[in-house]
Amino acid sequence: MSHDTLAIIWFGLWGLIWTVYFILDGYSLGTGMLFPFIAKNRQERNQIQEAIGPFWGGNEVWLITAGGATFAAFPAVYADMFSFLYTPLFLVLIALFLRAAGLEFMHKDDNPTWQAACKWAFTIGSFLISLLFGVTFANLYRGLLIGKEGYEGNLLSLLNPYGLLGGLLFVALFLLSGSLWIQLKTAGDTAKRAAKLSRPIAGVAAALLALFFLATANRTPLTDNYADYPILWIVPFIALLAMLAAVRFVFRKKIGLAFTAVCITIFAKMAFGFIGMFPNMLPSKIDNAYSINLFDAAGSKLNLTIMFAVAVIFVPIVLGYQLWSYRIFKDKILKESAKGYQ
Amino acid sequence: MDEVLILSRIQFAVTVVYHFLFVPLTIGLVILVAVMETRFAKTGDRMYRKMADFWGKLFTINFVLGVITGITMEFQFGTNWSEYSKYMGDIFGSPLAIEALLAFFLESTFFGIWLFGKDKISPKLRAFSMWMVALGTNISALWIITANGFMQNPVGYVIRDGRAELESFTALITNPYAWHMFFHTVISCYIVGSFFVMAVSAYHLLRKNETPFFKKSFKYGLIMAVFAATATPFIGHQSGVFATKIQPAKGAALEAVWETQEKMPFHIVQFPDAENEKNSIEGLSIPRIGSFLYTNSFDGKVTGLKDIPADERPNVPLVFYSFRIMVALGIFFLLASWFGVYLYRKNKLENSRRYLKMMLYSVLLPYVAINVGWIVAEAGRQPWAVYGLMKTAEGVSPISLSQIIFSLGSLVLFYTILLVADVYLLMKFARKGPGTELATGTEGGVKHVS
């Protein structure tokens, strides 16, 4: 395999790891955002905690893997992406602290202030992670303010209308995913409340997705690749189709199918973005000459080969035991027996 | 730019020390909990179930913070050390990615199974899950130390296109510097875990609370402590000898050796005076032992700091005092654990109030030892980020002063909140003992502010 082929494969894997992270953590982040609005007492909080308890840590590791894979396969992208997006990434980090500690420490003390603080830390943390990653990836589609002297933007330049639209889209998709996850994993009032919320959320998510595609076509250079290879339009088409299917399944109460459709929507939406960026990884809005593309940023051939072999061997093993864990916890969690994080 | 560099270094130091307040306990305690689970699976004795639940709960509280503070470390190479990451990423990035793939998934998935699967899986599977968590934490240590090993002793690379590129993966993963550090670090983590278990047990033994339970727990901690505290001086000595060969400047700073010399004595009392490049006081000297400690030979030649350019020397007093504290504490751990064995065999343990009190108040000392140990390793390597290849000052990101002030300020704030919450919860549950689990009733829910 030539160095360039390997680099392209790694670009695909890079996109795939980020996508898997958003699909998986999407439901745990959505559950976190919905938490105070669905769980009304200790037992219900236990139910919701237990619905994501065994999984969210593993989901978050996909984020760490995404960071590690960026570092290993595209060191220059890792270095520039993380230093250019300095402030938003530290906000993400803090949001990650809040989510994790809020969830796990919530019931370790009976003081109501403690519990309320943890509850809102969990919820606001989940919200910020979703929003900020949405904003970040929308800005990658739009192009960052990378100039001759490096990065010229700041947090406010990221919070442009298109960026915010991307953020809200993530929030809506994850909320939908979370509301469906709660229905899949719990029974009783929590599931009923989640079902009631699913419907409006599904509508809003579909509207935002359509708006986002429209804005992307009009406000970003992302669709240039699609103009060159029109067959690729099938990807955003799948995203819209899956989104509409999700809405339909939500209203028909086919929760498992609706959840699957949301996952496909997120997958196709992310694929749409990565295909559009190709071969850039950090596109410049100022001039494409300042963009950082995968060929410039790629690691050495030996490094990419070894990392590829490691991924081919270990990703199936990881998926194997993660699926096993989903099997162990396949039963719906009932109000009476839920323990949550004690 | 200088302020950014200094604050970035402070931020790295702060975040890595915070991270390393949680990780060593995770690495040490997980093995004891796994052993308890295994004993329960084999014997069916409820006592072991109770032990695994009690110590497992303390493990759980601590584990999550190790995870949280670890993510900062991974992000930080990019956010704050982007020039370093560009130059070294081809070599340094892969151990980090492999760590996530091999270790973090394993830990987090099996931790979830262990924590929530109590009633769903057999005792054997529970024990297996905990061993998988233990395996994950140890593999994690191996890969991150492999990455650090490259910074200490760069191997298997070639400089091409203005960056270091991987030339031999085998050389990278068999780097002897990394393996020395790995064993030294992991075994020191066992000291942290075992002293933690002994301290909490001592607290209850002093109060005659659940004596059989805590006597047994103490015994488990003690066995691990004796093994780890006895192994550490040998492993530590070997890694010191090796480190000195690779990094003479760090080596010389360990004992503040200014003049190159043979048949060097060892000074029990010594105060370095870095400004005047000498020691202001040297006392209680033992002839030739210094040479032996450095070279395994009583006649060995030790390179002095004066033979190393001033701009390639580390902060000598910092390395010197950190090293002394680490060694002194290592000797204390050795004596304290063997004395514990003596008391245990004489069946005097639960009545030796002074010893139990000492063990209770010693709980933080292994944390101190392991962190000053890393200060020796990291500060001793300065001014280099990657020894001989890249200086720390060359690695910093071109970020603005306001950005670093923002991140450092918010990290210190949130880490402190997390640490306070963690210590509060650990103390609360440790004091409570294994007797009564938290009531899972709804009273908390009634009071809860929605």
PDB file of N, CA, C and O in Angstrom, chain A residues 45 53 58 60-62 64-65 68 78-80 82-83 86 90 97 104 108-109 115 119 298-300 302-303 306-307 321-322 329 339 342, chain B residues 11 57 64 68 71-72 74 77-80 82 86 90 93-94 97 105-106 108-109 116 119 163 165 167 169 403 407 415 424 428 448-450:
ATOM      1  N   ARG A  45     -34.574   8.538  39.144  1.00  0.00           N
ATOM      2  CA  ARG A  45     -33.201   8.954  38.831  1.00  0.00           C
ATOM      3  C   ARG A  45     -32.293   7.731  38.752  1.00  0.00           C
ATOM      4  O   ARG A  45     -31.431   7.636  37.881  1.00  0.00           O
ATOM      5  N   GLY A  53     -25.469   3.918  32.853  1.00  0.00           N
ATOM      6  CA  GLY A  53     -24.350   3.633  33.755  1.00  0.00           C
ATOM      7  C   GLY A  53     -23.301   2.684  33.196  1.00  0.00           C
ATOM      8  O   GLY A  53     -22.103   3.010  33.190  1.00  0.00           O
ATOM      9  N   GLY A  58     -17.537   3.699  28.435  1.00  0.00           N
ATOM     10  CA  GLY A  58     -17.030   3.124  27.186  1.00  0.00           C
ATOM     11  C   GLY A  58     -17.281   4.051  26.007  1.00  0.00           C
ATOM     12  O   GLY A  58     -16.445   4.173  25.120  1.00  0.00           O
ATOM     13  N   GLU A  60     -17.377   7.298  26.110  1.00  0.00           N
ATOM     14  CA  GLU A  60     -16.440   8.412  26.179  1.00  0.00           C
ATOM     15  C   GLU A  60     -15.050   7.996  25.705  1.00  0.00           C
ATOM     16  O   GLU A  60     -14.285   8.819  25.202  1.00  0.00           O
ATOM     17  N   VAL A  61     -14.722   6.716  25.876  1.00  0.00           N
ATOM     18  CA  VAL A  61     -13.403   6.265  25.412  1.00  0.00           C
ATOM     19  C   VAL A  61     -13.275   6.418  23.892  1.00  0.00           C
ATOM     20  O   VAL A  61     -12.172   6.628  23.382  1.00  0.00           O
ATOM     21  N   TRP A  62     -14.413   6.367  23.180  1.00  0.00           N
ATOM     22  CA  TRP A  62     -14.329   6.616  21.730  1.00  0.00           C
ATOM     23  C   TRP A  62     -13.819   8.032  21.459  1.00  0.00           C
ATOM     24  O   TRP A  62     -13.117   8.277  20.488  1.00  0.00           O
ATOM     25  N   ILE A  64     -11.693   9.639  23.480  1.00  0.00           N
ATOM     26  CA  ILE A  64     -10.253   9.576  23.767  1.00  0.00           C
ATOM     27  C   ILE A  64      -9.533   8.900  22.600  1.00  0.00           C
ATOM     28  O   ILE A  64      -8.445   9.316  22.192  1.00  0.00           O
ATOM     29  N   THR A  65     -10.169   7.859  22.040  1.00  0.00           N
ATOM     30  CA  THR A  65      -9.572   7.174  20.898  1.00  0.00           C
ATOM     31  C   THR A  65      -9.503   8.105  19.694  1.00  0.00           C
ATOM     32  O   THR A  65      -8.516   8.102  18.944  1.00  0.00           O
ATOM     33  N   GLY A  68      -6.612  10.291  20.329  1.00  0.00           N
ATOM     34  CA  GLY A  68      -5.373   9.517  20.173  1.00  0.00           C
ATOM     35  C   GLY A  68      -5.094   9.204  18.709  1.00  0.00           C
ATOM     36  O   GLY A  68      -3.956   9.295  18.249  1.00  0.00           O
ATOM     37  N   TYR A  78      -3.691  17.144  14.773  1.00  0.00           N
ATOM     38  CA  TYR A  78      -3.917  17.118  16.227  1.00  0.00           C
ATOM     39  C   TYR A  78      -3.382  18.397  16.861  1.00  0.00           C
ATOM     40  O   TYR A  78      -4.084  19.070  17.630  1.00  0.00           O
ATOM     41  N   ALA A  79      -2.131  18.741  16.517  1.00  0.00           N
ATOM     42  CA  ALA A  79      -1.494  19.905  17.139  1.00  0.00           C
ATOM     43  C   ALA A  79      -2.255  21.188  16.812  1.00  0.00           C
ATOM     44  O   ALA A  79      -2.549  22.000  17.704  1.00  0.00           O
ATOM     45  N   ASP A  80      -2.611  21.377  15.538  1.00  0.00           N
ATOM     46  CA  ASP A  80      -3.269  22.625  15.157  1.00  0.00           C
ATOM     47  C   ASP A  80      -4.728  22.653  15.603  1.00  0.00           C
ATOM     48  O   ASP A  80      -5.213  23.664  16.112  1.00  0.00           O
ATOM     49  N   PHE A  82      -6.157  21.223  18.124  1.00  0.00           N
ATOM     50  CA  PHE A  82      -6.320  21.394  19.561  1.00  0.00           C
ATOM     51  C   PHE A  82      -5.818  22.757  20.035  1.00  0.00           C
ATOM     52  O   PHE A  82      -6.365  23.310  20.986  1.00  0.00           O
ATOM     53  N   SER A  83      -4.782  23.304  19.362  1.00  0.00           N
ATOM     54  CA  SER A  83      -4.320  24.619  19.824  1.00  0.00           C
ATOM     55  C   SER A  83      -5.146  25.751  19.217  1.00  0.00           C
ATOM     56  O   SER A  83      -5.374  26.771  19.862  1.00  0.00           O
ATOM     57  N   TYR A  86      -8.509  26.164  21.177  1.00  0.00           N
ATOM     58  CA  TYR A  86      -8.071  26.058  22.572  1.00  0.00           C
ATOM     59  C   TYR A  86      -9.207  26.256  23.569  1.00  0.00           C
ATOM     60  O   TYR A  86      -9.508  25.381  24.376  1.00  0.00           O
ATOM     61  N   PHE A  90     -11.172  23.494  26.050  1.00  0.00           N
ATOM     62  CA  PHE A  90     -11.136  23.497  27.518  1.00  0.00           C
ATOM     63  C   PHE A  90     -12.542  23.543  28.095  1.00  0.00           C
ATOM     64  O   PHE A  90     -12.806  22.950  29.143  1.00  0.00           O
ATOM     65  N   PHE A  97     -15.863  16.934  32.791  1.00  0.00           N
ATOM     66  CA  PHE A  97     -15.748  16.752  34.263  1.00  0.00           C
ATOM     67  C   PHE A  97     -17.136  16.787  34.886  1.00  0.00           C
ATOM     68  O   PHE A  97     -17.488  15.964  35.729  1.00  0.00           O
ATOM     69  N   GLU A 104     -21.959  10.393  38.592  1.00  0.00           N
ATOM     70  CA  GLU A 104     -21.519   9.342  39.511  1.00  0.00           C
ATOM     71  C   GLU A 104     -21.603   9.747  40.981  1.00  0.00           C
ATOM     72  O   GLU A 104     -21.731   8.898  41.859  1.00  0.00           O
ATOM     73  N   LYS A 108     -24.296   9.922  46.087  1.00  0.00           N
ATOM     74  CA  LYS A 108     -23.366   9.495  47.115  1.00  0.00           C
ATOM     75  C   LYS A 108     -23.495  10.348  48.369  1.00  0.00           C
ATOM     76  O   LYS A 108     -22.783  10.155  49.338  1.00  0.00           O
ATOM     77  N   ASP A 109     -24.410  11.308  48.323  1.00  0.00           N
ATOM     78  CA  ASP A 109     -24.680  12.097  49.519  1.00  0.00           C
ATOM     79  C   ASP A 109     -26.151  12.479  49.501  1.00  0.00           C
ATOM     80  O   ASP A 109     -26.734  12.677  48.428  1.00  0.00           O
ATOM     81  N   GLN A 115     -27.149  17.100  45.785  1.00  0.00           N
ATOM     82  CA  GLN A 115     -27.817  16.348  44.724  1.00  0.00           C
ATOM     83  C   GLN A 115     -28.244  17.263  43.577  1.00  0.00           C
ATOM     84  O   GLN A 115     -28.112  16.906  42.409  1.00  0.00           O
ATOM     85  N   LYS A 119     -26.977  17.058  39.819  1.00  0.00           N
ATOM     86  CA  LYS A 119     -27.954  16.852  38.754  1.00  0.00           C
ATOM     87  C   LYS A 119     -27.738  17.866  37.636  1.00  0.00           C
ATOM     88  O   LYS A 119     -27.677  17.510  36.451  1.00  0.00           O
ATOM     89  N   ALA A 298      -0.223  13.676   7.466  1.00  0.00           N
ATOM     90  CA  ALA A 298      -0.150  12.251   7.800  1.00  0.00           C
ATOM     91  C   ALA A 298       1.152  11.876   8.488  1.00  0.00           C
ATOM     92  O   ALA A 298       2.210  12.439   8.226  1.00  0.00           O
ATOM     93  N   GLY A 299       1.066  10.885   9.343  1.00  0.00           N
ATOM     94  CA  GLY A 299       2.243  10.321   9.975  1.00  0.00           C
ATOM     95  C   GLY A 299       3.041   9.519   8.958  1.00  0.00           C
ATOM     96  O   GLY A 299       2.619   9.354   7.806  1.00  0.00           O
ATOM     97  N   SER A 300       4.186   8.996   9.403  1.00  0.00           N
ATOM     98  CA  SER A 300       5.036   8.238   8.484  1.00  0.00           C
ATOM     99  C   SER A 300       4.341   6.944   8.080  1.00  0.00           C
ATOM    100  O   SER A 300       3.406   6.484   8.737  1.00  0.00           O
ATOM    101  N   LEU A 302       5.410   3.880   8.177  1.00  0.00           N
ATOM    102  CA  LEU A 302       5.549   2.810   9.174  1.00  0.00           C
ATOM    103  C   LEU A 302       4.541   2.987  10.308  1.00  0.00           C
ATOM    104  O   LEU A 302       3.854   2.038  10.712  1.00  0.00           O
ATOM    105  N   ASN A 303       4.439   4.216  10.783  1.00  0.00           N
ATOM    106  CA  ASN A 303       3.519   4.500  11.879  1.00  0.00           C
ATOM    107  C   ASN A 303       2.079   4.186  11.467  1.00  0.00           C
ATOM    108  O   ASN A 303       1.343   3.517  12.195  1.00  0.00           O
ATOM    109  N   ILE A 306       1.524   0.374  11.241  1.00  0.00           N
ATOM    110  CA  ILE A 306       1.406  -0.284  12.546  1.00  0.00           C
ATOM    111  C   ILE A 306       0.070   0.051  13.193  1.00  0.00           C
ATOM    112  O   ILE A 306      -0.634  -0.833  13.700  1.00  0.00           O
ATOM    113  N   MET A 307      -0.297   1.319  13.138  1.00  0.00           N
ATOM    114  CA  MET A 307      -1.565   1.723  13.756  1.00  0.00           C
ATOM    115  C   MET A 307      -2.753   1.045  13.066  1.00  0.00           C
ATOM    116  O   MET A 307      -3.738   0.699  13.703  1.00  0.00           O
ATOM    117  N   TYR A 321     -16.426  -7.311  23.168  1.00  0.00           N
ATOM    118  CA  TYR A 321     -16.807  -7.278  24.580  1.00  0.00           C
ATOM    119  C   TYR A 321     -17.792  -6.167  24.895  1.00  0.00           C
ATOM    120  O   TYR A 321     -18.564  -6.276  25.850  1.00  0.00           O
ATOM    121  N   GLN A 322     -17.806  -5.119  24.045  1.00  0.00           N
ATOM    122  CA  GLN A 322     -18.835  -4.097  24.288  1.00  0.00           C
ATOM    123  C   GLN A 322     -20.220  -4.650  23.968  1.00  0.00           C
ATOM    124  O   GLN A 322     -21.174  -4.404  24.708  1.00  0.00           O
ATOM    125  N   PHE A 329     -26.801  -6.340  29.892  1.00  0.00           N
ATOM    126  CA  PHE A 329     -27.732  -5.320  30.398  1.00  0.00           C
ATOM    127  C   PHE A 329     -28.885  -5.102  29.420  1.00  0.00           C
ATOM    128  O   PHE A 329     -29.313  -3.989  29.184  1.00  0.00           O
ATOM    129  N   LYS A 339     -30.919   0.582  40.844  1.00  0.00           N
ATOM    130  CA  LYS A 339     -30.019   1.010  41.922  1.00  0.00           C
ATOM    131  C   LYS A 339     -29.272   2.284  41.557  1.00  0.00           C
ATOM    132  O   LYS A 339     -28.947   3.080  42.408  1.00  0.00           O
ATOM    133  N   GLN A 342     -24.897   4.238  43.483  1.00  0.00           N
ATOM    134  CA  GLN A 342     -25.204   4.419  44.904  1.00  0.00           C
ATOM    135  C   GLN A 342     -24.128   5.217  45.606  1.00  0.00           C
ATOM    136  O   GLN A 342     -22.977   5.048  45.322  1.00  0.00           O
TER     137      GLN A 342
ATOM    138  N   GLN B  11       0.786  24.680  34.245  1.00  0.00           N
ATOM    139  CA  GLN B  11      -0.466  23.958  33.988  1.00  0.00           C
ATOM    140  C   GLN B  11      -0.215  22.462  33.811  1.00  0.00           C
ATOM    141  O   GLN B  11      -0.951  21.634  34.327  1.00  0.00           O
ATOM    142  N   LYS B  57     -16.303  -0.005  46.559  1.00  0.00           N
ATOM    143  CA  LYS B  57     -16.984   1.291  46.571  1.00  0.00           C
ATOM    144  C   LYS B  57     -15.969   2.442  46.607  1.00  0.00           C
ATOM    145  O   LYS B  57     -16.100   3.424  45.875  1.00  0.00           O
ATOM    146  N   VAL B  64     -13.381   7.224  38.828  1.00  0.00           N
ATOM    147  CA  VAL B  64     -13.955   8.168  37.867  1.00  0.00           C
ATOM    148  C   VAL B  64     -13.073   9.422  37.738  1.00  0.00           C
ATOM    149  O   VAL B  64     -12.905   9.965  36.656  1.00  0.00           O
ATOM    150  N   ILE B  68     -11.458  11.180  34.411  1.00  0.00           N
ATOM    151  CA  ILE B  68     -11.716  12.574  34.035  1.00  0.00           C
ATOM    152  C   ILE B  68     -10.417  13.346  33.849  1.00  0.00           C
ATOM    153  O   ILE B  68     -10.212  14.019  32.835  1.00  0.00           O
ATOM    154  N   ILE B  71      -8.268  12.673  30.638  1.00  0.00           N
ATOM    155  CA  ILE B  71      -8.616  13.241  29.328  1.00  0.00           C
ATOM    156  C   ILE B  71      -7.880  14.562  29.134  1.00  0.00           C
ATOM    157  O   ILE B  71      -7.400  14.871  28.046  1.00  0.00           O
ATOM    158  N   THR B  72      -7.778  15.349  30.210  1.00  0.00           N
ATOM    159  CA  THR B  72      -7.033  16.610  30.121  1.00  0.00           C
ATOM    160  C   THR B  72      -5.615  16.366  29.626  1.00  0.00           C
ATOM    161  O   THR B  72      -5.107  17.113  28.792  1.00  0.00           O
ATOM    162  N   GLU B  74      -4.476  14.008  27.754  1.00  0.00           N
ATOM    163  CA  GLU B  74      -4.408  13.679  26.331  1.00  0.00           C
ATOM    164  C   GLU B  74      -4.627  14.920  25.453  1.00  0.00           C
ATOM    165  O   GLU B  74      -3.964  15.104  24.452  1.00  0.00           O
ATOM    166  N   PHE B  77      -1.462  17.870  25.187  1.00  0.00           N
ATOM    167  CA  PHE B  77      -0.311  17.866  24.279  1.00  0.00           C
ATOM    168  C   PHE B  77      -0.629  18.687  23.031  1.00  0.00           C
ATOM    169  O   PHE B  77       0.239  19.349  22.467  1.00  0.00           O
ATOM    170  N   GLY B  78      -1.888  18.644  22.610  1.00  0.00           N
ATOM    171  CA  GLY B  78      -2.278  19.429  21.442  1.00  0.00           C
ATOM    172  C   GLY B  78      -2.544  20.878  21.774  1.00  0.00           C
ATOM    173  O   GLY B  78      -2.071  21.788  21.091  1.00  0.00           O
ATOM    174  N   THR B  79      -3.305  21.108  22.850  1.00  0.00           N
ATOM    175  CA  THR B  79      -3.677  22.483  23.165  1.00  0.00           C
ATOM    176  C   THR B  79      -2.456  23.312  23.562  1.00  0.00           C
ATOM    177  O   THR B  79      -2.300  24.433  23.090  1.00  0.00           O
ATOM    178  N   ASN B  80      -1.610  22.775  24.424  1.00  0.00           N
ATOM    179  CA  ASN B  80      -0.538  23.592  24.994  1.00  0.00           C
ATOM    180  C   ASN B  80       0.861  23.284  24.477  1.00  0.00           C
ATOM    181  O   ASN B  80       1.767  24.080  24.661  1.00  0.00           O
ATOM    182  N   SER B  82       1.680  22.216  21.119  1.00  0.00           N
ATOM    183  CA  SER B  82       1.422  21.851  19.729  1.00  0.00           C
ATOM    184  C   SER B  82       2.719  21.698  18.926  1.00  0.00           C
ATOM    185  O   SER B  82       2.815  20.828  18.061  1.00  0.00           O
ATOM    186  N   LYS B  86       3.729  18.344  16.946  1.00  0.00           N
ATOM    187  CA  LYS B  86       4.043  18.266  15.527  1.00  0.00           C
ATOM    188  C   LYS B  86       5.371  17.557  15.312  1.00  0.00           C
ATOM    189  O   LYS B  86       5.511  16.752  14.411  1.00  0.00           O
ATOM    190  N   ASP B  90       4.580  11.663  15.454  1.00  0.00           N
ATOM    191  CA  ASP B  90       4.636  10.405  14.707  1.00  0.00           C
ATOM    192  C   ASP B  90       5.060   9.247  15.607  1.00  0.00           C
ATOM    193  O   ASP B  90       4.752   8.099  15.340  1.00  0.00           O
ATOM    194  N   GLY B  93       2.359   9.828  19.415  1.00  0.00           N
ATOM    195  CA  GLY B  93       0.906   9.676  19.307  1.00  0.00           C
ATOM    196  C   GLY B  93       0.448   8.228  19.372  1.00  0.00           C
ATOM    197  O   GLY B  93      -0.569   7.918  19.992  1.00  0.00           O
ATOM    198  N   SER B  94       1.237   7.324  18.731  1.00  0.00           N
ATOM    199  CA  SER B  94       0.728   5.955  18.646  1.00  0.00           C
ATOM    200  C   SER B  94       0.594   5.258  20.003  1.00  0.00           C
ATOM    201  O   SER B  94      -0.407   4.590  20.226  1.00  0.00           O
ATOM    202  N   ALA B  97      -2.731   6.373  21.337  1.00  0.00           N
ATOM    203  CA  ALA B  97      -3.884   5.772  20.662  1.00  0.00           C
ATOM    204  C   ALA B  97      -4.014   4.309  21.054  1.00  0.00           C
ATOM    205  O   ALA B  97      -5.125   3.810  21.306  1.00  0.00           O
ATOM    206  N   PHE B 105     -10.745   1.048  26.808  1.00  0.00           N
ATOM    207  CA  PHE B 105     -11.989   0.331  26.523  1.00  0.00           C
ATOM    208  C   PHE B 105     -12.170  -0.823  27.494  1.00  0.00           C
ATOM    209  O   PHE B 105     -13.264  -1.073  27.999  1.00  0.00           O
ATOM    210  N   LEU B 106     -11.060  -1.526  27.717  1.00  0.00           N
ATOM    211  CA  LEU B 106     -11.096  -2.685  28.613  1.00  0.00           C
ATOM    212  C   LEU B 106     -11.533  -2.258  30.014  1.00  0.00           C
ATOM    213  O   LEU B 106     -12.470  -2.826  30.593  1.00  0.00           O
ATOM    214  N   SER B 108     -13.038   0.552  31.071  1.00  0.00           N
ATOM    215  CA  SER B 108     -14.336   1.188  31.261  1.00  0.00           C
ATOM    216  C   SER B 108     -15.474   0.201  31.020  1.00  0.00           C
ATOM    217  O   SER B 108     -16.459   0.213  31.750  1.00  0.00           O
ATOM    218  N   THR B 109     -15.325  -0.677  30.035  1.00  0.00           N
ATOM    219  CA  THR B 109     -16.398  -1.631  29.761  1.00  0.00           C
ATOM    220  C   THR B 109     -16.546  -2.618  30.914  1.00  0.00           C
ATOM    221  O   THR B 109     -17.658  -2.860  31.406  1.00  0.00           O
ATOM    222  N   PHE B 116     -22.463  -2.593  37.594  1.00  0.00           N
ATOM    223  CA  PHE B 116     -23.909  -2.715  37.427  1.00  0.00           C
ATOM    224  C   PHE B 116     -24.378  -4.158  37.274  1.00  0.00           C
ATOM    225  O   PHE B 116     -25.577  -4.414  37.272  1.00  0.00           O
ATOM    226  N   ASP B 119     -26.033  -8.361  40.226  1.00  0.00           N
ATOM    227  CA  ASP B 119     -27.038  -9.416  40.347  1.00  0.00           C
ATOM    228  C   ASP B 119     -27.233 -10.164  39.039  1.00  0.00           C
ATOM    229  O   ASP B 119     -28.041 -11.064  38.946  1.00  0.00           O
ATOM    230  N   ARG B 163      10.817  16.608  11.253  1.00  0.00           N
ATOM    231  CA  ARG B 163      10.185  16.034  12.442  1.00  0.00           C
ATOM    232  C   ARG B 163      10.798  14.672  12.735  1.00  0.00           C
ATOM    233  O   ARG B 163      11.503  14.103  11.894  1.00  0.00           O
ATOM    234  N   GLU B 165      10.466  10.873  12.965  1.00  0.00           N
ATOM    235  CA  GLU B 165       9.567   9.847  12.439  1.00  0.00           C
ATOM    236  C   GLU B 165       9.954   8.483  12.992  1.00  0.00           C
ATOM    237  O   GLU B 165      11.120   8.214  13.276  1.00  0.00           O
ATOM    238  N   GLU B 167      11.081   4.879  13.208  1.00  0.00           N
ATOM    239  CA  GLU B 167      11.874   4.017  12.353  1.00  0.00           C
ATOM    240  C   GLU B 167      11.791   2.568  12.807  1.00  0.00           C
ATOM    241  O   GLU B 167      11.852   1.648  12.007  1.00  0.00           O
ATOM    242  N   PHE B 169       9.431   0.364  15.532  1.00  0.00           N
ATOM    243  CA  PHE B 169       8.416   0.232  16.577  1.00  0.00           C
ATOM    244  C   PHE B 169       8.916  -0.692  17.686  1.00  0.00           C
ATOM    245  O   PHE B 169       8.666  -0.468  18.864  1.00  0.00           O
ATOM    246  N   GLN B 403      -5.477  33.055  27.006  1.00  0.00           N
ATOM    247  CA  GLN B 403      -5.972  31.677  26.877  1.00  0.00           C
ATOM    248  C   GLN B 403      -5.407  30.783  27.971  1.00  0.00           C
ATOM    249  O   GLN B 403      -6.141  30.013  28.596  1.00  0.00           O
ATOM    250  N   SER B 407      -7.392  28.844  30.948  1.00  0.00           N
ATOM    251  CA  SER B 407      -7.421  27.389  31.139  1.00  0.00           C
ATOM    252  C   SER B 407      -6.820  26.998  32.487  1.00  0.00           C
ATOM    253  O   SER B 407      -7.371  26.155  33.193  1.00  0.00           O
ATOM    254  N   TYR B 415     -10.575  21.318  39.300  1.00  0.00           N
ATOM    255  CA  TYR B 415      -9.851  20.196  39.898  1.00  0.00           C
ATOM    256  C   TYR B 415      -9.939  20.253  41.421  1.00  0.00           C
ATOM    257  O   TYR B 415     -10.044  19.231  42.080  1.00  0.00           O
ATOM    258  N   TYR B 424     -13.857  14.122  50.372  1.00  0.00           N
ATOM    259  CA  TYR B 424     -15.027  14.081  51.243  1.00  0.00           C
ATOM    260  C   TYR B 424     -15.733  12.725  51.148  1.00  0.00           C
ATOM    261  O   TYR B 424     -16.036  12.087  52.162  1.00  0.00           O
ATOM    262  N   LYS B 428     -15.936   9.812  53.943  1.00  0.00           N
ATOM    263  CA  LYS B 428     -17.259   9.471  54.436  1.00  0.00           C
ATOM    264  C   LYS B 428     -17.507   7.961  54.356  1.00  0.00           C
ATOM    265  O   LYS B 428     -17.916   7.337  55.339  1.00  0.00           O
ATOM    266  N   HIS B 448     -35.285  16.210  47.598  1.00  0.00           N
ATOM    267  CA  HIS B 448     -34.567  16.680  46.426  1.00  0.00           C
ATOM    268  C   HIS B 448     -35.221  17.913  45.805  1.00  0.00           C
ATOM    269  O   HIS B 448     -36.422  18.000  45.664  1.00  0.00           O
ATOM    270  N   VAL B 449     -34.379  18.848  45.447  1.00  0.00           N
ATOM    271  CA  VAL B 449     -34.889  20.061  44.791  1.00  0.00           C
ATOM    272  C   VAL B 449     -34.978  19.778  43.292  1.00  0.00           C
ATOM    273  O   VAL B 449     -33.972  19.477  42.661  1.00  0.00           O
ATOM    274  N   SER B 450     -36.152  19.852  42.743  1.00  0.00           N
ATOM    275  CA  SER B 450     -36.282  19.536  41.317  1.00  0.00           C
ATOM    276  C   SER B 450     -36.382  20.805  40.478  1.00  0.00           C
ATOM    277  O   SER B 450     -36.784  21.839  40.958  1.00  0.00           O
TER     278      SER B 450
END
